């Protein structure tokens, strides 16, 4: 079963740019072997990640991510079966939006992201669309 899982967490105080790059490179390497796709968004010390793949693979990856010392308070916001991947070309991409981008304006905490996504699929779809738009504007598939 193909699923999309969204989680959020708080970055460790010691997280730096080198850590973010290491997270991205390791995710790209590991995700390719498991055919997991997605995007990692990092805003103001908070992570939101969208993962797509076979349910057992995604669940196993989230269990590994929970043990990573570079963040804490991981909360799965939503998981649902999907028919098609939104991030099919992305083993993992990192988005570092700033407050000037309308999709992220005003989001200053994981709590705000969690509250916005609480309504369910409609909010999830809006987040996916916002991530895809930012990727189209700033990156090439990895």
PDB file of C-alpha atoms in Angstrom, residues 19-98:
ATOM      1  CA  UNK A  19      23.739  19.006   9.988  1.00  0.00           C
ATOM      2  CA  UNK A  20      20.983  19.982   7.553  1.00  0.00           C
ATOM      3  CA  UNK A  21      23.193  19.088   4.603  1.00  0.00           C
ATOM      4  CA  UNK A  22      24.142  15.757   6.210  1.00  0.00           C
ATOM      5  CA  UNK A  23      20.467  14.963   6.848  1.00  0.00           C
ATOM      6  CA  UNK A  24      19.625  15.701   3.224  1.00  0.00           C
ATOM      7  CA  UNK A  25      22.484  13.664   1.732  1.00  0.00           C
ATOM      8  CA  UNK A  26      21.831  10.662   3.964  1.00  0.00           C
ATOM      9  CA  UNK A  27      18.088  10.792   3.238  1.00  0.00           C
ATOM     10  CA  UNK A  28      18.673  10.929  -0.498  1.00  0.00           C
ATOM     11  CA  UNK A  29      20.992   7.925  -0.326  1.00  0.00           C
ATOM     12  CA  UNK A  30      18.777   5.778   1.906  1.00  0.00           C
ATOM     13  CA  UNK A  31      15.468   6.772   0.346  1.00  0.00           C
ATOM     14  CA  UNK A  32      16.540   5.782  -3.161  1.00  0.00           C
ATOM     15  CA  UNK A  33      17.140   2.211  -2.036  1.00  0.00           C
ATOM     16  CA  UNK A  34      13.700   2.003  -0.382  1.00  0.00           C
ATOM     17  CA  UNK A  35      11.925   3.994  -3.115  1.00  0.00           C
ATOM     18  CA  UNK A  36      10.800   6.598  -0.594  1.00  0.00           C
ATOM     19  CA  UNK A  37      10.171  10.087  -1.936  1.00  0.00           C
ATOM     20  CA  UNK A  38       9.367  13.364  -0.275  1.00  0.00           C
ATOM     21  CA  UNK A  39      10.431  16.726   0.993  1.00  0.00           C
ATOM     22  CA  UNK A  40      11.837  18.111   4.238  1.00  0.00           C
ATOM     23  CA  UNK A  41      10.873  21.670   5.154  1.00  0.00           C
ATOM     24  CA  UNK A  42      12.913  23.521   7.771  1.00  0.00           C
ATOM     25  CA  UNK A  43      11.541  26.814   9.111  1.00  0.00           C
ATOM     26  CA  UNK A  44      12.677  28.652  12.244  1.00  0.00           C
ATOM     27  CA  UNK A  45      13.968  25.581  14.067  1.00  0.00           C
ATOM     28  CA  UNK A  46      11.067  23.358  13.067  1.00  0.00           C
ATOM     29  CA  UNK A  47      10.873  20.447  10.652  1.00  0.00           C
ATOM     30  CA  UNK A  48       7.892  19.329   8.623  1.00  0.00           C
ATOM     31  CA  UNK A  49       8.489  16.313   6.414  1.00  0.00           C
ATOM     32  CA  UNK A  50       6.348  14.614   3.807  1.00  0.00           C
ATOM     33  CA  UNK A  51       7.285  11.002   3.050  1.00  0.00           C
ATOM     34  CA  UNK A  52       5.789   8.808   0.318  1.00  0.00           C
ATOM     35  CA  UNK A  53       6.360   5.107  -0.166  1.00  0.00           C
ATOM     36  CA  UNK A  54       5.214   1.640   0.747  1.00  0.00           C
ATOM     37  CA  UNK A  55       3.685   1.672   4.216  1.00  0.00           C
ATOM     38  CA  UNK A  56       6.179  -0.715   5.900  1.00  0.00           C
ATOM     39  CA  UNK A  57       9.139   1.224   4.464  1.00  0.00           C
ATOM     40  CA  UNK A  58       7.752   4.602   5.542  1.00  0.00           C
ATOM     41  CA  UNK A  59       6.902   3.309   9.030  1.00  0.00           C
ATOM     42  CA  UNK A  60      10.390   1.836   9.404  1.00  0.00           C
ATOM     43  CA  UNK A  61      11.982   5.108   8.308  1.00  0.00           C
ATOM     44  CA  UNK A  62       9.885   7.141  10.757  1.00  0.00           C
ATOM     45  CA  UNK A  63      10.960   4.799  13.567  1.00  0.00           C
ATOM     46  CA  UNK A  64      14.602   5.506  12.641  1.00  0.00           C
ATOM     47  CA  UNK A  65      13.968   9.246  12.382  1.00  0.00           C
ATOM     48  CA  UNK A  66      12.402   9.244  15.875  1.00  0.00           C
ATOM     49  CA  UNK A  67      15.754   8.112  17.289  1.00  0.00           C
ATOM     50  CA  UNK A  68      17.741  10.925  15.600  1.00  0.00           C
ATOM     51  CA  UNK A  69      19.234  13.275  18.216  1.00  0.00           C
ATOM     52  CA  UNK A  70      19.115  16.271  15.847  1.00  0.00           C
ATOM     53  CA  UNK A  71      15.447  16.847  16.634  1.00  0.00           C
ATOM     54  CA  UNK A  72      12.794  16.024  19.222  1.00  0.00           C
ATOM     55  CA  UNK A  73       9.045  15.848  19.784  1.00  0.00           C
ATOM     56  CA  UNK A  74       8.307  14.120  16.486  1.00  0.00           C
ATOM     57  CA  UNK A  75       4.571  14.018  15.923  1.00  0.00           C
ATOM     58  CA  UNK A  76       2.934  12.232  12.995  1.00  0.00           C
ATOM     59  CA  UNK A  77       0.313  14.647  11.739  1.00  0.00           C
ATOM     60  CA  UNK A  78      -1.288  12.573   9.048  1.00  0.00           C
ATOM     61  CA  UNK A  79      -0.861   9.297   7.194  1.00  0.00           C
ATOM     62  CA  UNK A  80      -3.092   8.181   4.371  1.00  0.00           C
ATOM     63  CA  UNK A  81      -3.174   5.870   1.415  1.00  0.00           C
ATOM     64  CA  UNK A  82      -2.441   7.552  -1.907  1.00  0.00           C
ATOM     65  CA  UNK A  83      -2.812   6.442  -5.495  1.00  0.00           C
ATOM     66  CA  UNK A  84      -0.010   8.593  -6.896  1.00  0.00           C
ATOM     67  CA  UNK A  85       3.101  10.218  -5.481  1.00  0.00           C
ATOM     68  CA  UNK A  86       3.301  14.004  -5.413  1.00  0.00           C
ATOM     69  CA  UNK A  87       7.100  13.873  -5.102  1.00  0.00           C
ATOM     70  CA  UNK A  88       7.839  11.002  -7.482  1.00  0.00           C
ATOM     71  CA  UNK A  89      11.032  12.622  -8.782  1.00  0.00           C
ATOM     72  CA  UNK A  90      12.428  13.551  -5.375  1.00  0.00           C
ATOM     73  CA  UNK A  91      14.229  10.966  -3.223  1.00  0.00           C
ATOM     74  CA  UNK A  92      14.362  13.874  -0.781  1.00  0.00           C
ATOM     75  CA  UNK A  93      14.603  17.606  -1.135  1.00  0.00           C
ATOM     76  CA  UNK A  94      15.196  20.255   1.485  1.00  0.00           C
ATOM     77  CA  UNK A  95      13.202  23.486   1.472  1.00  0.00           C
ATOM     78  CA  UNK A  96      14.395  26.399   3.558  1.00  0.00           C
ATOM     79  CA  UNK A  97      11.658  28.977   2.971  1.00  0.00           C
ATOM     80  CA  UNK A  98      11.824  32.399   4.481  1.00  0.00           C
TER      81      UNK A  98
END
